[in-house]
Amino acid sequence: MADRRPFPPFGPLRAFDAFGRTRGIRRAAEWLQIDHAVVSRHLRALEKWAGVPLLDRAGGGLTEAGRIYHDRIATALDEIARATEALRAGDLPQLSVWCVPGFAFHWLVRRLGSFRTEYPDIDLLLRPTDARARFWSDGVDADIRYQIDGKPHESQPGIRQAELARPPVFPVASPDFMRRAGPIRTVGDLLSQPLLAEEDSSEWLTWLARQGVAAPSMIPAARLWHAHLVLASAREGQGVALANPFLLEDDLRNGTLVRVGPPGAPFDGVAIGAYTLLIPENSWERPALVRLRSWLTHVAGAFADAPVGPRES
């Protein structure tokens, strides 16, 4: 007996699924790693096969029928992917994780041993990078970013996020710099000091505003792009850096950097952003990513709740 179930052609179905998840023909093409013209042909072919308009070409999304159909077929395709991953369980599930370099270098890398001990069946590949992952083309499973409050971020449809920690941010400098700098009694006094930054002044401006100091604009004494370069410059006595406990664990303990402020009463830390884990929505419940998300949330949360190192300046 012939199979009379109305299965659509698989190529057009995958193109439609990709379009529904990414909300764009070019983004769908990047995800599938095919030409965007092929995606367009597949979408037209599926609509012709179904006899129903699936794309709202005026609005740039899906029609009501297309949305309902996509919700159902996306679930089915995700189940096929999970079943295939389980079938191939003889191979270690691999996770490709991108991460903002400062967090990776100063905090995450030294804790990955405990992750591997707890989950020896997961092969985790960590890539520190300033670039935000384009999940549909980079083959990335998860991305960890530090997102400053109020600063616009490039949004990607179909991406979910989990906040890992909102650490307090405060200024630090080397003991030698503090001896040479003279009294720094108010937050406003910092504006007369050499302030070190990453790529721009946005972090400093946000922090100063949270402290009640109006600074419409400022030019950092040095822009060093990476957090670990900013901290290296601060250790050499070249100025004042803004940082948080995830970046300062060793420096505060060893005294190579100290918190800035009046003697015995350094300036309070304020949260101005959050370390955030980003994962494609269709992979959110993938078992290996659930384990990674749970582990990161627990370990980062416990660290953020711990006392912040010495407060002396």
mmCIF file of C-alpha atoms in Angstrom:
data_model
loop_
_atom_site.group_PDB
_atom_site.id
_atom_site.type_symbol
_atom_site.label_atom_id
_atom_site.label_comp_id
_atom_site.label_asym_id
_atom_site.label_seq_id
_atom_site.Cartn_x
_atom_site.Cartn_y
_atom_site.Cartn_z
ATOM 1 C CA MET A 1 0.000 0.000 0.000
ATOM 2 C CA ALA A 2 1.368 3.412 -0.954
ATOM 3 C CA ASP A 3 2.055 6.037 1.719
ATOM 4 C CA ARG A 4 -0.568 8.717 1.111
ATOM 5 C CA ARG A 5 0.418 11.051 3.931
ATOM 6 C CA PRO A 6 0.838 14.613 2.582
ATOM 7 C CA PHE A 7 4.536 15.157 3.283
ATOM 8 C CA PRO A 8 5.933 18.352 1.739
ATOM 9 C CA PRO A 9 9.290 18.345 -0.093
ATOM 10 C CA PHE A 10 11.982 18.484 2.591
ATOM 11 C CA GLY A 11 14.184 21.188 1.011
ATOM 12 C CA PRO A 12 11.354 23.765 0.800
ATOM 13 C CA LEU A 13 10.183 22.748 4.278
ATOM 14 C CA ARG A 14 13.625 23.448 5.790
ATOM 15 C CA ALA A 15 13.793 26.787 3.984
ATOM 16 C CA PHE A 16 10.366 27.719 5.355
ATOM 17 C CA ASP A 17 11.402 26.659 8.864
ATOM 18 C CA ALA A 18 14.582 28.767 8.617
ATOM 19 C CA PHE A 19 12.604 31.779 7.379
ATOM 20 C CA GLY A 20 10.128 31.403 10.225
ATOM 21 C CA ARG A 21 12.884 31.278 12.816
ATOM 22 C CA THR A 22 15.101 34.057 11.434
ATOM 23 C CA ARG A 23 12.430 36.349 9.915
ATOM 24 C CA GLY A 24 14.435 37.026 6.792
ATOM 25 C CA ILE A 25 15.376 35.365 3.509
ATOM 26 C CA ARG A 26 19.041 36.344 3.730
ATOM 27 C CA ARG A 27 19.276 35.270 7.380
ATOM 28 C CA ALA A 28 17.607 31.976 6.494
ATOM 29 C CA ALA A 29 20.143 31.516 3.704
ATOM 30 C CA GLU A 30 23.007 32.176 6.139
ATOM 31 C CA TRP A 31 21.601 29.619 8.559
ATOM 32 C CA LEU A 32 21.190 26.954 5.867
ATOM 33 C CA GLN A 33 24.438 28.021 4.138
ATOM 34 C CA ILE A 34 22.794 28.258 0.736
ATOM 35 C CA ASP A 35 22.185 31.133 -1.656
ATOM 36 C CA HIS A 36 19.280 33.441 -0.786
ATOM 37 C CA ALA A 37 17.853 32.927 -4.284
ATOM 38 C CA VAL A 38 17.536 29.207 -3.503
ATOM 39 C CA VAL A 39 15.626 30.037 -0.315
ATOM 40 C CA SER A 40 13.251 32.246 -2.303
ATOM 41 C CA ARG A 41 12.619 29.452 -4.820
ATOM 42 C CA HIS A 42 12.010 26.949 -2.020
ATOM 43 C CA LEU A 43 9.493 29.246 -0.333
ATOM 44 C CA ARG A 44 7.561 29.789 -3.556
ATOM 45 C CA ALA A 45 7.631 26.034 -4.224
ATOM 46 C CA LEU A 46 6.190 25.256 -0.776
ATOM 47 C CA GLU A 47 3.403 27.807 -1.190
ATOM 48 C CA LYS A 48 2.575 26.348 -4.587
ATOM 49 C CA TRP A 49 2.579 22.809 -3.186
ATOM 50 C CA ALA A 50 0.374 23.800 -0.225
ATOM 51 C CA GLY A 51 -1.926 26.051 -2.245
ATOM 52 C CA VAL A 52 -1.923 28.522 0.670
ATOM 53 C CA PRO A 53 -0.034 31.848 1.071
ATOM 54 C CA LEU A 54 2.499 31.342 3.861
ATOM 55 C CA LEU A 55 4.543 34.553 3.624
ATOM 56 C CA ASP A 56 3.199 38.029 4.305
ATOM 57 C CA ARG A 57 5.289 39.791 1.694
ATOM 58 C CA ALA A 58 3.892 43.220 2.545
ATOM 59 C CA GLY A 59 4.607 42.900 6.263
ATOM 60 C CA GLY A 60 7.803 40.887 5.944
ATOM 61 C CA GLY A 61 6.716 37.967 8.108
ATOM 62 C CA LEU A 62 4.296 35.050 7.974
ATOM 63 C CA THR A 63 0.595 34.991 7.272
ATOM 64 C CA GLU A 64 -1.663 33.660 10.016
ATOM 65 C CA ALA A 65 -1.779 30.288 8.237
ATOM 66 C CA GLY A 66 2.004 30.390 7.843
ATOM 67 C CA ARG A 67 2.533 31.136 11.531
ATOM 68 C CA ILE A 68 0.312 28.261 12.645
ATOM 69 C CA TYR A 69 1.953 25.872 10.182
ATOM 70 C CA HIS A 70 5.455 26.986 11.228
ATOM 71 C CA ASP A 71 4.741 26.477 14.920
ATOM 72 C CA ARG A 72 3.822 22.868 14.221
ATOM 73 C CA ILE A 73 6.536 21.909 11.727
ATOM 74 C CA ALA A 74 9.273 23.649 13.792
ATOM 75 C CA THR A 75 8.390 21.428 16.743
ATOM 76 C CA ALA A 76 8.519 18.362 14.500
ATOM 77 C CA LEU A 77 11.904 19.315 13.013
ATOM 78 C CA ASP A 78 13.334 19.993 16.464
ATOM 79 C CA GLU A 79 12.233 16.528 17.527
ATOM 80 C CA ILE A 80 13.931 15.018 14.469
ATOM 81 C CA ALA A 81 17.136 16.859 15.419
ATOM 82 C CA ARG A 82 16.948 15.659 19.048
ATOM 83 C CA ALA A 83 16.251 12.088 17.956
ATOM 84 C CA THR A 84 19.239 12.221 15.607
ATOM 85 C CA GLU A 85 21.492 13.606 18.356
ATOM 86 C CA ALA A 86 20.386 10.784 20.664
ATOM 87 C CA LEU A 87 20.989 8.223 17.906
ATOM 88 C CA ARG A 88 24.536 9.487 17.514
ATOM 89 C CA ALA A 89 25.160 9.551 21.264
ATOM 90 C CA GLY A 90 28.299 7.493 20.760
ATOM 91 C CA ASP A 91 29.931 10.781 19.722
ATOM 92 C CA LEU A 92 30.352 13.389 22.475
ATOM 93 C CA PRO A 93 27.857 16.232 21.973
ATOM 94 C CA GLN A 94 29.968 19.266 21.068
ATOM 95 C CA LEU A 95 29.124 22.793 22.128
ATOM 96 C CA SER A 96 30.709 25.793 20.425
ATOM 97 C CA VAL A 97 30.558 28.708 22.869
ATOM 98 C CA TRP A 98 31.682 32.250 22.075
ATOM 99 C CA CYS A 99 32.432 34.589 24.966
ATOM 100 C CA VAL A 100 33.439 38.180 25.624
ATOM 101 C CA PRO A 101 37.241 37.952 26.200
ATOM 102 C CA GLY A 102 37.518 39.531 29.667
ATOM 103 C CA PHE A 103 34.952 37.195 31.221
ATOM 104 C CA ALA A 104 36.529 34.190 29.469
ATOM 105 C CA PHE A 105 40.114 35.053 30.420
ATOM 106 C CA HIS A 106 39.679 36.242 34.013
ATOM 107 C CA TRP A 107 36.822 34.081 35.278
ATOM 108 C CA LEU A 108 35.359 31.379 33.044
ATOM 109 C CA VAL A 109 38.436 29.495 31.880
ATOM 110 C CA ARG A 110 39.582 28.657 35.409
ATOM 111 C CA ARG A 111 36.173 27.105 36.175
ATOM 112 C CA LEU A 112 35.787 24.994 33.048
ATOM 113 C CA GLY A 113 37.560 22.120 34.781
ATOM 114 C CA SER A 114 34.636 21.753 37.173
ATOM 115 C CA PHE A 115 32.217 21.818 34.226
ATOM 116 C CA ARG A 116 34.136 19.028 32.484
ATOM 117 C CA THR A 117 34.231 17.031 35.714
ATOM 118 C CA GLU A 118 30.486 17.408 36.167
ATOM 119 C CA TYR A 119 29.655 16.819 32.485
ATOM 120 C CA PRO A 120 32.404 14.635 30.974
ATOM 121 C CA ASP A 121 30.047 13.694 28.132
ATOM 122 C CA ILE A 122 30.072 17.253 26.694
ATOM 123 C CA ASP A 123 32.880 18.463 24.444
ATOM 124 C CA LEU A 124 32.935 22.247 24.990
ATOM 125 C CA LEU A 125 34.865 24.511 22.608
ATOM 126 C CA LEU A 126 35.367 28.029 24.041
ATOM 127 C CA ARG A 127 36.237 30.921 21.725
ATOM 128 C CA PRO A 128 36.942 34.334 23.321
ATOM 129 C CA THR A 129 35.945 37.049 20.848
ATOM 130 C CA ASP A 130 34.628 40.606 20.741
ATOM 131 C CA ALA A 131 32.330 39.714 17.840
ATOM 132 C CA ARG A 132 28.744 38.884 18.672
ATOM 133 C CA ALA A 133 27.790 35.507 17.242
ATOM 134 C CA ARG A 134 25.644 35.379 14.134
ATOM 135 C CA PHE A 135 24.162 32.044 15.025
ATOM 136 C CA TRP A 136 22.702 31.346 11.602
ATOM 137 C CA SER A 137 26.092 31.545 9.844
ATOM 138 C CA ASP A 138 28.817 31.023 12.473
ATOM 139 C CA GLY A 139 27.793 27.567 13.685
ATOM 140 C CA VAL A 140 27.727 28.798 17.286
ATOM 141 C CA ASP A 141 25.632 27.099 19.963
ATOM 142 C CA ALA A 142 25.825 29.793 22.671
ATOM 143 C CA ASP A 143 27.286 33.263 23.167
ATOM 144 C CA ILE A 144 28.131 35.103 26.407
ATOM 145 C CA ARG A 145 28.061 38.900 26.205
ATOM 146 C CA TYR A 146 28.294 41.803 28.652
ATOM 147 C CA GLN A 147 25.363 44.046 27.809
ATOM 148 C CA ILE A 148 25.473 47.599 29.181
ATOM 149 C CA ASP A 149 22.115 48.985 30.265
ATOM 150 C CA GLY A 150 20.640 51.411 27.783
ATOM 151 C CA LYS A 151 23.203 50.675 25.071
ATOM 152 C CA PRO A 152 21.550 49.407 21.876
ATOM 153 C CA HIS A 153 22.455 45.882 20.838
ATOM 154 C CA GLU A 154 22.005 44.193 17.492
ATOM 155 C CA SER A 155 18.989 41.940 17.869
ATOM 156 C CA GLN A 156 18.611 38.632 16.077
ATOM 157 C CA PRO A 157 15.178 37.050 15.713
ATOM 158 C CA GLY A 158 14.773 33.646 17.292
ATOM 159 C CA ILE A 159 17.373 34.183 20.037
ATOM 160 C CA ARG A 160 16.584 33.692 23.716
ATOM 161 C CA GLN A 161 18.731 34.960 26.557
ATOM 162 C CA ALA A 162 19.390 34.244 30.215
ATOM 163 C CA GLU A 163 20.948 36.761 32.584
ATOM 164 C CA LEU A 164 23.891 35.185 34.389
ATOM 165 C CA ALA A 165 24.905 38.028 36.718
ATOM 166 C CA ARG A 166 24.594 41.801 37.217
ATOM 167 C CA PRO A 167 27.876 42.524 38.994
ATOM 168 C CA PRO A 168 28.706 45.809 40.732
ATOM 169 C CA VAL A 169 31.136 47.978 38.769
ATOM 170 C CA PHE A 170 33.652 50.262 40.505
ATOM 171 C CA PRO A 171 36.886 52.128 39.699
ATOM 172 C CA VAL A 172 40.275 50.577 40.476
ATOM 173 C CA ALA A 173 43.888 51.657 40.158
ATOM 174 C CA SER A 174 47.319 50.487 41.246
ATOM 175 C CA PRO A 175 48.571 51.413 44.739
ATOM 176 C CA ASP A 176 51.411 53.373 43.107
ATOM 177 C CA PHE A 177 48.935 55.403 41.030
ATOM 178 C CA MET A 178 46.870 56.174 44.138
ATOM 179 C CA ARG A 179 49.962 57.502 45.912
ATOM 180 C CA ARG A 180 50.822 59.750 42.963
ATOM 181 C CA ALA A 181 47.287 60.891 42.158
ATOM 182 C CA GLY A 182 46.631 62.765 45.379
ATOM 183 C CA PRO A 183 43.243 62.928 47.084
ATOM 184 C CA ILE A 184 40.228 61.554 45.217
ATOM 185 C CA ARG A 185 37.395 62.405 47.581
ATOM 186 C CA THR A 186 34.348 62.573 45.298
ATOM 187 C CA VAL A 187 33.247 60.742 42.179
ATOM 188 C CA GLY A 188 33.535 64.042 40.310
ATOM 189 C CA ASP A 189 37.267 64.155 41.133
ATOM 190 C CA LEU A 190 37.724 61.188 38.788
ATOM 191 C CA LEU A 191 37.106 63.449 35.791
ATOM 192 C CA SER A 192 40.495 65.076 36.390
ATOM 193 C CA GLN A 193 42.259 61.699 36.399
ATOM 194 C CA PRO A 194 43.390 59.591 33.393
ATOM 195 C CA LEU A 195 40.459 57.226 32.816
ATOM 196 C CA LEU A 196 41.108 53.986 30.948
ATOM 197 C CA ALA A 197 38.410 52.484 28.717
ATOM 198 C CA GLU A 198 37.798 49.674 26.257
ATOM 199 C CA GLU A 199 36.502 50.798 22.858
ATOM 200 C CA ASP A 200 34.621 53.952 23.943
ATOM 201 C CA SER A 201 33.469 56.006 26.922
ATOM 202 C CA SER A 202 29.971 54.498 27.219
ATOM 203 C CA GLU A 203 30.763 52.412 30.313
ATOM 204 C CA TRP A 204 32.304 55.352 32.144
ATOM 205 C CA LEU A 205 29.441 57.686 31.196
ATOM 206 C CA THR A 206 26.840 55.160 32.361
ATOM 207 C CA TRP A 207 28.662 54.570 35.656
ATOM 208 C CA LEU A 208 29.118 58.297 36.337
ATOM 209 C CA ALA A 209 25.436 58.935 35.620
ATOM 210 C CA ARG A 210 24.440 56.205 38.105
ATOM 211 C CA GLN A 211 26.632 57.982 40.660
ATOM 212 C CA GLY A 212 24.839 61.280 40.027
ATOM 213 C CA VAL A 213 27.688 62.930 38.118
ATOM 214 C CA ALA A 214 26.754 64.689 34.884
ATOM 215 C CA ALA A 215 29.378 64.167 32.206
ATOM 216 C CA PRO A 216 27.801 64.821 28.780
ATOM 217 C CA SER A 217 30.957 63.609 27.066
ATOM 218 C CA MET A 218 34.501 62.592 27.820
ATOM 219 C CA ILE A 219 37.568 61.326 26.012
ATOM 220 C CA PRO A 220 39.318 58.450 27.798
ATOM 221 C CA ALA A 221 43.036 58.788 28.414
ATOM 222 C CA ALA A 222 43.474 55.478 26.600
ATOM 223 C CA ARG A 223 41.158 53.187 24.636
ATOM 224 C CA LEU A 224 42.499 49.663 24.780
ATOM 225 C CA TRP A 225 39.630 47.576 23.373
ATOM 226 C CA HIS A 226 39.978 44.537 25.661
ATOM 227 C CA ALA A 227 39.220 44.413 29.387
ATOM 228 C CA HIS A 228 42.438 42.523 30.145
ATOM 229 C CA LEU A 229 44.467 45.266 28.391
ATOM 230 C CA VAL A 230 42.665 47.956 30.375
ATOM 231 C CA LEU A 231 43.468 46.143 33.613
ATOM 232 C CA ALA A 232 47.082 45.560 32.548
ATOM 233 C CA SER A 233 47.415 49.302 31.926
ATOM 234 C CA ALA A 234 45.908 50.049 35.334
ATOM 235 C CA ARG A 235 48.365 47.657 37.019
ATOM 236 C CA GLU A 236 51.205 49.631 35.428
ATOM 237 C CA GLY A 237 49.913 52.801 37.079
ATOM 238 C CA GLN A 238 48.678 54.424 33.874
ATOM 239 C CA GLY A 239 45.235 55.427 35.134
ATOM 240 C CA VAL A 240 41.885 54.418 36.611
ATOM 241 C CA ALA A 241 39.896 51.515 35.196
ATOM 242 C CA LEU A 242 36.280 50.463 35.641
ATOM 243 C CA ALA A 243 35.798 46.777 36.328
ATOM 244 C CA ASN A 244 33.740 44.246 38.228
ATOM 245 C CA PRO A 245 34.559 41.285 40.501
ATOM 246 C CA PHE A 246 34.466 38.789 37.596
ATOM 247 C CA LEU A 247 37.488 40.591 36.134
ATOM 248 C CA LEU A 248 39.251 41.465 39.393
ATOM 249 C CA GLU A 249 39.329 38.230 41.391
ATOM 250 C CA ASP A 250 43.139 37.945 41.522
ATOM 251 C CA ASP A 251 43.961 41.666 41.532
ATOM 252 C CA LEU A 252 41.841 42.496 44.570
ATOM 253 C CA ARG A 253 43.094 39.466 46.472
ATOM 254 C CA ASN A 254 46.759 40.166 45.649
ATOM 255 C CA GLY A 255 46.544 43.942 46.027
ATOM 256 C CA THR A 256 47.871 44.676 42.540
ATOM 257 C CA LEU A 257 44.760 46.842 42.080
ATOM 258 C CA VAL A 258 42.764 48.619 44.782
ATOM 259 C CA ARG A 259 39.379 50.277 44.810
ATOM 260 C CA VAL A 260 39.407 54.039 44.328
ATOM 261 C CA GLY A 261 37.854 56.613 46.655
ATOM 262 C CA PRO A 262 38.476 58.427 49.925
ATOM 263 C CA PRO A 263 40.768 56.572 52.382
ATOM 264 C CA GLY A 264 38.881 53.687 53.947
ATOM 265 C CA ALA A 265 35.680 54.418 52.009
ATOM 266 C CA PRO A 266 36.079 53.599 48.305
ATOM 267 C CA PHE A 267 33.251 54.463 45.947
ATOM 268 C CA ASP A 268 30.304 52.084 45.941
ATOM 269 C CA GLY A 269 29.905 49.700 43.055
ATOM 270 C CA VAL A 270 26.790 49.987 40.921
ATOM 271 C CA ALA A 271 25.450 47.526 38.362
ATOM 272 C CA ILE A 272 25.382 49.039 34.885
ATOM 273 C CA GLY A 273 24.952 45.888 32.817
ATOM 274 C CA ALA A 274 24.762 42.126 32.867
ATOM 275 C CA TYR A 275 26.617 39.077 31.624
ATOM 276 C CA THR A 276 24.064 37.377 29.404
ATOM 277 C CA LEU A 277 23.907 33.957 27.778
ATOM 278 C CA LEU A 278 22.338 33.920 24.301
ATOM 279 C CA ILE A 279 21.056 30.720 22.665
ATOM 280 C CA PRO A 280 18.921 30.120 19.558
ATOM 281 C CA GLU A 281 15.330 29.476 20.556
ATOM 282 C CA ASN A 282 15.193 26.180 18.682
ATOM 283 C CA SER A 283 18.166 24.907 20.741
ATOM 284 C CA TRP A 284 17.033 26.249 24.121
ATOM 285 C CA GLU A 285 15.935 22.815 25.397
ATOM 286 C CA ARG A 286 18.783 20.860 23.810
ATOM 287 C CA PRO A 287 20.073 18.700 26.703
ATOM 288 C CA ALA A 288 23.729 19.795 26.480
ATOM 289 C CA LEU A 289 22.721 23.468 26.397
ATOM 290 C CA VAL A 290 20.303 23.013 29.297
ATOM 291 C CA ARG A 291 23.218 21.638 31.324
ATOM 292 C CA LEU A 292 25.511 24.495 30.290
ATOM 293 C CA ARG A 293 22.847 27.110 31.059
ATOM 294 C CA SER A 294 22.088 25.588 34.463
ATOM 295 C CA TRP A 295 25.775 25.316 35.378
ATOM 296 C CA LEU A 296 26.620 28.874 34.302
ATOM 297 C CA THR A 297 23.597 30.355 36.074
ATOM 298 C CA HIS A 298 24.476 28.557 39.306
ATOM 299 C CA VAL A 299 28.232 29.205 39.303
ATOM 300 C CA ALA A 300 28.038 32.836 38.136
ATOM 301 C CA GLY A 301 25.184 33.576 40.533
ATOM 302 C CA ALA A 302 27.067 32.136 43.498
ATOM 303 C CA PHE A 303 30.181 34.147 42.624
ATOM 304 C CA ALA A 304 28.180 37.368 42.177
ATOM 305 C CA ASP A 305 26.605 36.894 45.624
ATOM 306 C CA ALA A 306 29.964 36.426 47.350
ATOM 307 C CA PRO A 307 31.664 39.351 49.150
ATOM 308 C CA VAL A 308 33.595 41.622 46.797
ATOM 309 C CA GLY A 309 37.274 41.517 47.942
ATOM 310 C CA PRO A 310 39.109 44.164 49.947
ATOM 311 C CA ARG A 311 37.550 47.648 49.941
ATOM 312 C CA GLU A 312 40.621 49.558 51.087
ATOM 313 C CA SER A 313 42.037 52.208 48.785
#
